[in-house]
Tab-separated table of C-alpha atoms in Angstrom:
chain	number	residue	atom	x	y	z
A	1	MET	CA	31.505	-78.085	-23.579
A	2	LYS	CA	28.199	-79.149	-24.314
A	3	LEU	CA	25.370	-76.910	-23.321
A	4	HIS	CA	22.367	-77.622	-21.645
A	5	LYS	CA	19.222	-76.405	-23.266
A	6	SER	CA	18.726	-74.271	-19.913
A	7	HIS	CA	21.869	-72.866	-20.190
A	8	LEU	CA	21.059	-71.302	-23.661
A	9	THR	CA	18.034	-70.120	-22.274
A	10	VAL	CA	19.670	-68.350	-19.614
A	11	LEU	CA	22.413	-66.984	-22.302
A	12	ALA	CA	19.340	-65.879	-24.571
A	13	VAL	CA	17.858	-64.131	-21.882
A	14	LEU	CA	20.939	-61.978	-20.730
A	15	PHE	CA	21.646	-61.319	-24.450
A	16	THR	CA	18.237	-59.992	-24.520
A	17	VAL	CA	18.627	-57.428	-21.658
A	18	MET	CA	21.919	-56.492	-22.665
A	19	LEU	CA	20.103	-55.248	-26.089
A	20	LEU	CA	17.378	-53.531	-24.160
A	21	LEU	CA	19.996	-51.524	-21.967
A	22	THR	CA	21.885	-50.755	-25.055
A	23	GLY	CA	18.816	-49.331	-26.514
A	24	CYS	CA	17.003	-47.336	-23.809
A	25	GLY	CA	20.032	-46.290	-20.866
A	26	GLY	CA	22.260	-43.999	-22.720
A	27	LYS	CA	21.569	-40.437	-23.503
A	28	THR	CA	23.494	-40.427	-26.825
A	29	ASP	CA	21.727	-43.487	-28.296
A	30	ASP	CA	18.128	-41.918	-27.796
A	31	PRO	CA	17.246	-40.196	-30.798
A	32	GLY	CA	14.448	-38.307	-28.325
A	33	ASP	CA	17.054	-36.667	-26.142
A	34	LYS	CA	18.929	-35.638	-29.466
A	35	TYR	CA	16.276	-33.459	-30.660
A	36	THR	CA	16.791	-29.738	-30.027
A	37	GLY	CA	13.372	-28.602	-30.954
A	38	GLU	CA	14.139	-27.236	-34.526
A	39	ASP	CA	11.038	-28.484	-36.015
A	40	ASP	CA	8.542	-27.205	-33.542
A	41	PHE	CA	6.696	-24.602	-34.781
A	42	ILE	CA	4.854	-21.064	-32.875
A	43	THR	CA	2.174	-18.654	-34.281
A	44	ILE	CA	2.451	-15.010	-34.757
A	45	ALA	CA	-1.147	-13.441	-34.779
A	46	SER	CA	-1.696	-9.865	-36.005
A	47	PRO	CA	-5.081	-8.217	-36.866
A	48	GLU	CA	-3.564	-7.735	-40.751
A	49	ALA	CA	-1.963	-11.106	-41.337
A	50	GLY	CA	-4.026	-13.215	-39.434
A	51	GLU	CA	-2.097	-16.474	-37.686
A	52	VAL	CA	1.332	-17.308	-39.271
A	53	LYS	CA	2.928	-20.382	-38.285
A	54	ILE	CA	7.309	-20.181	-38.267
A	55	SER	CA	9.650	-22.987	-37.027
A	56	VAL	CA	12.002	-22.826	-34.813
A	57	ALA	CA	14.923	-23.747	-37.168
A	58	ASP	CA	13.732	-20.817	-38.990
A	59	LEU	CA	14.219	-18.483	-36.029
A	60	MET	CA	17.647	-19.825	-35.745
A	61	LYS	CA	18.502	-18.415	-39.271
A	62	LEU	CA	17.759	-14.628	-38.137
A	63	ASP	CA	19.873	-12.127	-36.569
A	64	SER	CA	20.509	-13.649	-32.976
A	65	VAL	CA	20.883	-11.434	-30.125
A	66	THR	CA	22.493	-12.549	-26.438
A	67	GLU	CA	21.566	-11.566	-23.500
A	68	ASP	CA	22.404	-12.179	-19.754
A	69	ILE	CA	19.392	-12.791	-17.700
A	70	VAL	CA	19.385	-11.983	-13.989
A	71	ARG	CA	16.349	-13.130	-11.239
A	72	THR	CA	16.032	-12.601	-8.038
A	73	ARG	CA	14.252	-15.342	-5.949
A	74	ASP	CA	11.655	-14.481	-3.488
A	75	ASP	CA	14.274	-15.828	-0.696
A	76	GLY	CA	16.687	-13.087	-1.777
A	77	SER	CA	19.263	-15.234	-3.799
A	78	VAL	CA	19.707	-14.494	-7.430
A	79	ASP	CA	19.855	-16.707	-10.343
A	80	GLN	CA	22.425	-15.350	-13.893
A	81	TYR	CA	22.463	-17.261	-16.872
A	82	PRO	CA	23.028	-16.095	-20.423
A	83	ILE	CA	20.203	-16.516	-23.622
A	84	LYS	CA	20.158	-16.916	-27.233
A	85	GLY	CA	17.595	-15.973	-29.294
A	86	VAL	CA	15.704	-13.592	-31.851
A	87	LEU	CA	14.177	-10.403	-31.096
A	88	LEU	CA	10.199	-9.893	-31.711
A	89	GLU	CA	10.650	-7.092	-33.812
A	90	THR	CA	13.306	-9.268	-36.085
A	91	VAL	CA	10.699	-11.866	-36.490
A	92	LEU	CA	7.941	-9.578	-37.503
A	93	ALA	CA	9.941	-8.060	-40.044
A	94	HIS	CA	10.846	-11.513	-41.624
A	95	LEU	CA	7.030	-11.742	-42.085
A	96	ASN	CA	6.288	-8.664	-43.242
A	97	ILE	CA	4.428	-7.648	-40.402
A	98	SER	CA	4.921	-4.251	-38.925
A	99	ALA	CA	6.291	-3.658	-35.435
A	100	ASP	CA	5.024	-0.242	-35.788
A	101	ASN	CA	1.851	0.985	-33.370
A	102	MET	CA	2.027	-2.031	-31.525
A	103	ASP	CA	-0.693	-1.989	-28.201
A	104	THR	CA	-0.414	-4.935	-26.132
A	105	VAL	CA	1.527	-8.287	-26.998
A	106	ARG	CA	0.159	-11.332	-25.537
A	107	PHE	CA	2.270	-14.692	-24.814
A	108	THR	CA	0.614	-17.995	-24.470
A	109	ALA	CA	1.993	-21.190	-23.438
A	110	GLY	CA	0.976	-25.176	-24.546
A	111	ASP	CA	-0.909	-25.275	-20.828
A	112	GLY	CA	-3.261	-22.330	-21.733
A	113	TYR	CA	-1.346	-19.962	-19.060
A	114	SER	CA	-1.142	-16.449	-21.253
A	115	VAL	CA	-0.115	-12.967	-20.436
A	116	GLU	CA	-0.487	-9.562	-21.870
A	117	VAL	CA	2.467	-7.571	-22.017
A	118	PRO	CA	1.452	-3.740	-21.218
A	119	SER	CA	1.614	-0.997	-24.187
A	120	ASP	CA	4.543	0.672	-21.874
A	121	ILE	CA	6.699	-2.562	-21.744
A	122	VAL	CA	6.300	-3.339	-25.384
A	123	ALA	CA	7.003	0.254	-26.598
A	124	ARG	CA	10.724	0.184	-24.165
A	125	GLY	CA	11.352	-3.494	-23.471
A	126	LYS	CA	13.401	-5.701	-25.648
A	127	ILE	CA	11.333	-8.685	-26.493
A	128	ILE	CA	13.230	-12.229	-26.803
A	129	LEU	CA	12.296	-15.292	-28.296
A	130	ALA	CA	15.049	-17.299	-26.261
A	131	TYR	CA	15.885	-20.940	-28.139
A	132	GLU	CA	18.926	-21.668	-26.296
A	133	ILE	CA	19.552	-21.154	-22.125
A	134	ASP	CA	22.944	-21.257	-20.679
A	135	GLY	CA	24.921	-22.415	-23.885
A	136	GLU	CA	22.462	-25.299	-24.503
A	137	PRO	CA	19.324	-26.186	-26.197
A	138	LEU	CA	15.880	-25.867	-24.658
A	139	TYR	CA	14.629	-28.413	-22.352
A	140	GLU	CA	11.518	-30.219	-23.382
A	141	GLU	CA	9.178	-28.417	-20.679
A	142	ASN	CA	10.317	-24.863	-22.035
A	143	ARG	CA	9.846	-25.771	-26.002
A	144	PRO	CA	8.933	-24.453	-28.533
A	145	ILE	CA	10.767	-21.024	-27.125
A	146	ARG	CA	10.609	-19.306	-24.006
A	147	MET	CA	9.987	-15.838	-24.177
A	148	TYR	CA	11.963	-13.358	-22.062
A	149	ILE	CA	11.668	-9.358	-21.438
A	150	PRO	CA	15.017	-8.339	-19.737
A	151	GLN	CA	14.604	-6.350	-16.779
A	152	GLU	CA	10.966	-6.852	-16.292
A	153	GLU	CA	9.310	-9.000	-14.167
A	154	SER	CA	9.416	-12.944	-14.686
A	155	MET	CA	6.026	-13.492	-15.415
A	156	TYR	CA	6.862	-12.466	-18.539
A	157	TRP	CA	9.145	-14.947	-19.181
A	158	VAL	CA	6.745	-17.391	-20.672
A	159	LYS	CA	8.268	-20.905	-21.340
A	160	ASN	CA	6.698	-23.277	-23.467
A	161	THR	CA	5.148	-20.445	-25.492
A	162	VAL	CA	3.327	-21.701	-28.638
A	163	LYS	CA	1.633	-18.344	-29.841
A	164	ILE	CA	2.459	-14.577	-29.963
A	165	THR	CA	-0.532	-12.401	-30.336
A	166	ILE	CA	0.054	-8.704	-31.429
A	167	ASN	CA	-2.498	-6.092	-30.627
A	168	ARG	CA	-2.889	-2.763	-32.185
A	169	LYS	CA	-3.934	0.248	-30.915
A	170	GLU	CA	-7.135	0.217	-32.753
A	171	THR	CA	-7.896	-3.772	-32.317
A	172	GLY	CA	-8.400	-3.646	-28.559
A	173	GLY	CA	-5.896	-4.615	-25.634
A	174	GLY	CA	-4.459	-2.123	-22.877
A	175	GLN	CA	-7.326	-0.776	-20.437
A	176	GLY	CA	-9.623	-0.154	-22.895
A	177	GLY	CA	-12.177	2.762	-23.674
A	178	PRO	CA	-13.924	5.053	-21.360
A	179	VAL	CA	-16.495	3.317	-19.199
A	180	SER	CA	-19.978	4.865	-19.050
A	181	LYS	CA	-20.852	3.331	-15.318
A	182	ILE	CA	-18.891	2.267	-12.265
A	183	PHE	CA	-20.539	-0.557	-9.712
A	184	PHE	CA	-19.409	-0.620	-6.153
A	185	PHE	CA	-19.095	-4.361	-5.677
A	186	GLU	CA	-19.783	-4.592	-2.172
A	187	THR	CA	-23.420	-3.119	-2.923
A	188	LEU	CA	-23.503	-4.997	-6.354
A	189	GLN	CA	-23.019	-8.293	-4.761
A	190	THR	CA	-26.484	-8.567	-2.880
A	191	ARG	CA	-27.611	-9.178	-6.469
A	192	LEU	CA	-25.243	-11.963	-7.307
A	193	ASP	CA	-25.696	-16.067	-6.571
A	194	VAL	CA	-22.451	-16.532	-4.044
A	195	VAL	CA	-21.231	-20.157	-4.597
A	196	ASP	CA	-18.288	-22.602	-3.039
A	197	TYR	CA	-15.083	-22.061	-4.658
A	198	GLU	CA	-14.204	-25.830	-4.157
A	199	ALA	CA	-10.789	-25.371	-4.902
A	200	GLU	CA	-9.798	-23.749	-1.421
A	201	ALA	CA	-11.477	-24.940	1.726
A	202	GLY	CA	-14.107	-22.317	2.947
A	203	ALA	CA	-13.873	-20.016	0.193
A	204	LYS	CA	-16.899	-18.423	-1.700
A	205	ALA	CA	-16.963	-16.801	-5.149
A	206	VAL	CA	-19.021	-15.296	-7.531
A	207	LYS	CA	-18.803	-16.388	-11.051
A	208	THR	CA	-17.546	-13.933	-13.639
A	209	SER	CA	-19.863	-14.787	-16.048
A	210	ASP	CA	-22.751	-13.469	-13.649
A	211	LEU	CA	-20.416	-10.440	-13.353
A	212	LEU	CA	-20.540	-9.694	-17.221
A	213	LYS	CA	-23.918	-11.040	-17.924
A	214	ASP	CA	-25.302	-7.225	-19.134
A	215	VAL	CA	-22.048	-6.307	-20.044
A	216	GLN	CA	-20.970	-5.909	-23.917
A	217	ALA	CA	-18.147	-7.907	-24.684
A	218	SER	CA	-14.779	-6.173	-25.338
A	219	PRO	CA	-11.436	-7.727	-26.557
A	220	SER	CA	-9.610	-7.501	-22.848
A	221	VAL	CA	-10.692	-7.272	-19.245
A	222	TYR	CA	-8.654	-5.038	-16.735
A	223	MET	CA	-8.036	-5.775	-13.874
A	224	LEU	CA	-5.929	-3.737	-10.669
A	225	ALA	CA	-4.868	-4.717	-7.496
A	226	SER	CA	-3.795	-3.037	-4.405
A	227	ASP	CA	-0.296	-3.324	-4.850
A	228	GLY	CA	-0.562	-1.678	-8.255
A	229	PHE	CA	-0.388	-4.814	-10.249
A	230	GLU	CA	-2.069	-4.285	-13.630
A	231	LYS	CA	-3.355	-7.015	-16.086
A	232	ASN	CA	-5.615	-7.507	-18.994
A	233	GLU	CA	-7.242	-11.003	-19.406
A	234	GLU	CA	-8.689	-12.382	-22.896
A	235	TRP	CA	-12.614	-12.017	-22.285
A	236	ALA	CA	-13.168	-15.701	-22.947
A	237	THR	CA	-10.645	-16.243	-20.028
A	238	PHE	CA	-12.170	-13.765	-17.394
A	239	ALA	CA	-15.772	-14.592	-18.069
A	240	GLY	CA	-14.826	-18.586	-17.921
A	241	ASN	CA	-13.703	-18.323	-14.020
A	242	CYS	CA	-14.346	-16.494	-10.500
A	243	ILE	CA	-13.716	-13.499	-8.299
A	244	VAL	CA	-13.220	-15.386	-4.779
A	245	ILE	CA	-15.146	-12.898	-2.092
A	246	GLN	CA	-13.961	-14.839	0.624
A	247	GLY	CA	-10.762	-16.673	1.065
A	248	ASP	CA	-7.058	-16.145	0.809
A	249	ASN	CA	-6.030	-12.465	-0.713
A	250	ALA	CA	-9.516	-11.889	-1.502
A	251	PRO	CA	-10.990	-10.515	-3.580
A	252	ALA	CA	-9.004	-12.504	-6.449
A	253	PHE	CA	-9.697	-13.692	-10.171
A	254	ARG	CA	-9.320	-17.457	-9.399
A	255	GLY	CA	-10.220	-20.334	-11.221
A	256	PRO	CA	-9.983	-24.295	-10.400
A	257	ASP	CA	-8.292	-24.909	-14.152
A	258	LEU	CA	-6.798	-21.655	-14.284
A	259	PRO	CA	-2.695	-21.590	-14.303
A	260	LYS	CA	-1.956	-20.233	-11.002
A	261	GLY	CA	0.688	-17.858	-12.516
A	262	MET	CA	-2.882	-16.063	-14.122
A	263	HIS	CA	-4.359	-15.756	-10.801
A	264	VAL	CA	-4.467	-11.793	-10.049
A	265	LYS	CA	-5.442	-11.343	-6.044
A	266	ASN	CA	-6.441	-8.692	-3.636
A	267	LEU	CA	-8.329	-6.635	-6.630
A	268	VAL	CA	-9.478	-3.201	-6.628
A	269	ALA	CA	-10.892	-2.879	-9.713
A	270	VAL	CA	-12.110	-4.597	-12.986
A	271	SER	CA	-13.292	-3.287	-16.393
A	272	ALA	CA	-14.780	-4.656	-18.992
A	273	GLY	CA	-16.648	-3.352	-22.425
A	274	ASP	CA	-18.225	-0.051	-20.788
A	275	VAL	CA	-18.762	-0.793	-17.159
A	276	GLY	CA	-15.983	-0.874	-14.378
A	277	PHE	CA	-16.243	-2.708	-11.007
A	278	VAL	CA	-14.737	-1.253	-7.875
A	279	PHE	CA	-14.030	-3.497	-4.677
A	280	VAL	CA	-14.247	0.048	-2.011
A	281	GLU	CA	-12.635	-2.260	0.618
A	282	LYS	CA	-8.926	-2.985	-1.176
A	283	GLY	CA	-9.589	0.258	-2.698
A	284	LEU	CA	-8.885	1.966	0.345
A	285	GLU	CA	-5.135	0.369	0.293
A	286	PHE	CA	-4.536	1.588	-3.201
A	287	PHE	CA	-6.210	5.249	-3.509
A	288	ALA	CA	-4.919	8.498	-1.385
A	289	SER	CA	-7.402	8.623	1.643
A	290	ALA	CA	-9.863	11.435	1.025
A	291	GLN	CA	-11.684	13.292	4.138
A	292	VAL	CA	-15.213	14.795	3.857
A	293	GLY	CA	-15.963	15.857	7.361
A	294	GLU	CA	-14.904	13.245	9.870
A	295	ASP	CA	-15.608	10.562	7.078
A	296	SER	CA	-12.443	9.203	5.223
A	297	GLY	CA	-12.846	7.100	2.121
A	298	ILE	CA	-11.796	7.202	-1.835
A	299	SER	CA	-12.174	10.391	-3.478
A	300	LEU	CA	-14.694	9.844	-6.655
A	301	LYS	CA	-12.752	12.179	-8.899
A	302	ASP	CA	-9.590	9.696	-8.576
A	303	LEU	CA	-12.096	7.085	-8.871
A	304	ALA	CA	-13.657	8.432	-12.261
A	305	ASP	CA	-9.967	8.978	-13.146
A	306	LYS	CA	-8.069	5.742	-12.718
A	307	LEU	CA	-11.742	3.680	-14.217
A	308	ASN	CA	-11.340	6.668	-17.011
A	309	LEU	CA	-15.229	7.025	-16.302
A	310	LYS	CA	-16.436	9.198	-19.540
A	311	ALA	CA	-16.265	12.813	-19.117
A	312	ALA	CA	-19.688	14.514	-18.624
A	313	ASP	CA	-21.332	17.900	-17.146
A	314	ALA	CA	-23.172	15.936	-14.325
A	315	TYR	CA	-23.340	12.114	-12.988
A	316	VAL	CA	-25.698	10.215	-11.533
A	317	LEU	CA	-25.424	8.280	-8.159
A	318	GLU	CA	-27.549	5.407	-7.711
A	319	ALA	CA	-28.037	3.400	-4.532
A	320	GLU	CA	-29.321	-0.447	-4.335
A	321	ASP	CA	-33.017	0.250	-3.988
A	322	GLY	CA	-32.968	2.803	-6.914
A	323	TYR	CA	-32.582	5.940	-5.396
A	324	THR	CA	-30.625	8.391	-7.665
A	325	VAL	CA	-28.923	11.793	-6.859
A	326	GLU	CA	-27.422	13.962	-9.643
A	327	VAL	CA	-24.180	15.870	-9.244
A	328	SER	CA	-22.284	18.087	-11.313
A	329	ALA	CA	-18.821	17.041	-12.554
A	330	ALA	CA	-17.192	19.827	-10.313
A	331	ASP	CA	-19.399	18.346	-7.512
A	332	LEU	CA	-17.876	15.156	-8.241
A	333	GLU	CA	-14.184	16.688	-7.166
A	334	LYS	CA	-16.163	17.164	-3.339
A	335	GLY	CA	-17.227	13.592	-2.940
A	336	ILE	CA	-16.060	10.019	-1.516
A	337	VAL	CA	-16.945	6.674	-1.382
A	338	PHE	CA	-16.658	5.029	1.926
A	339	ILE	CA	-17.445	2.550	4.373
A	340	ARG	CA	-19.434	3.611	7.373
A	341	SER	CA	-17.650	2.568	10.550
A	342	LYS	CA	-20.754	2.019	12.669
A	343	ASP	CA	-22.548	-0.325	10.371
A	344	GLY	CA	-20.414	-0.986	7.219
A	345	ILE	CA	-22.631	0.347	4.676
A	346	LEU	CA	-21.318	1.901	1.582
A	347	SER	CA	-21.813	5.506	1.366
A	348	SER	CA	-21.057	8.555	-0.524
A	349	ALA	CA	-20.771	12.155	1.000
A	350	PHE	CA	-20.007	15.597	-0.438
A	351	THR	CA	-18.544	18.815	0.984
A	352	ASP	CA	-21.094	21.883	0.803
A	353	LEU	CA	-23.719	19.568	-0.570
A	354	PRO	CA	-26.983	18.606	0.746
A	355	LYS	CA	-27.127	15.837	2.989
A	356	SER	CA	-29.624	14.219	0.172
A	357	ALA	CA	-26.309	13.787	-1.916
A	358	SER	CA	-24.849	11.161	0.733
A	359	VAL	CA	-26.806	8.353	-0.891
A	360	LYS	CA	-26.546	4.557	1.472
A	361	TYR	CA	-26.157	1.208	0.062
A	362	LEU	CA	-24.489	3.125	-2.939
A	363	LEU	CA	-24.608	0.523	-6.024
A	364	SER	CA	-23.264	2.777	-8.668
A	365	ILE	CA	-22.133	6.004	-10.356
A	366	SER	CA	-22.572	6.882	-14.270
A	367	ALA	CA	-22.340	9.394	-16.427
A	368	VAL	CA	-25.113	11.525	-17.912
A	369	GLU	CA	-25.052	11.404	-21.565
């Protein structure tokens, strides 16, 4: 049979298409689909060893652990699946990095998301670097490893983890050292520039860089929310974003380019360096109510204890206009900060002290050196 030129052209096209389908269609023929991440690396950072890289292949050679993970979703449904990986302490031993005297541990993902695990969870938790989930290698979005701390909140189960940072007790992390001064945000806000928060319609915010402009830098910034949630954020990350003061779940730590998992809503307090900041309105939801006469508010002693205000024989309360009152440590236990119902002014009040100790437009309280 004689084939015309047009027939040959059609056959050639069909043959080419078949080759393309063979090359692109099946999972088993694509080397990319076979890749299970063994050649990926993660970085372990510590004060004594600096940054050390280790491959997933090397992790897989270490003594492994398996764990059944149980996660309860917001709708009440439950996910349960097995994971396989290696304990953080096993990895540290392999790298000749001590697992003793760890304070906090920070997990950083490839997209910039990071979370710091508090020292109490580090002390009791089983921290697993997982390289296998439900009997299969990690999918690309989870690689190189996914972190798990069974029985802890899923916010610590960081996928796409590329770096683990070990903080020692002497190098920062945790809530930080004592603060010498606490500012009350409702009054301080009048000194800050308020800007539109463009990521949320109608929201207003202050830049955290403005909040920290006179604060000595520290390794981390501590945040406390009204539901009791506590978080330590890296200084640079905190200082590059915003406190939303008008909007959903305000006050809230947010940023247009900050992963949502790093946002903190309903802030009660922030501390950085040797300075603390308190959002009294939300604080009223967190602290036990204290009473002075007909006024109810937050005990100054409870506030000082929670933010680790330096112990001193006396403390100075300062108003927005510069007016100051000095009270003794004993008197501090008799005082409250509250929002006056008649005009919304932030004030202090004390039991058995002169009326002059009641400071209107209360700006700060500081320890007398």
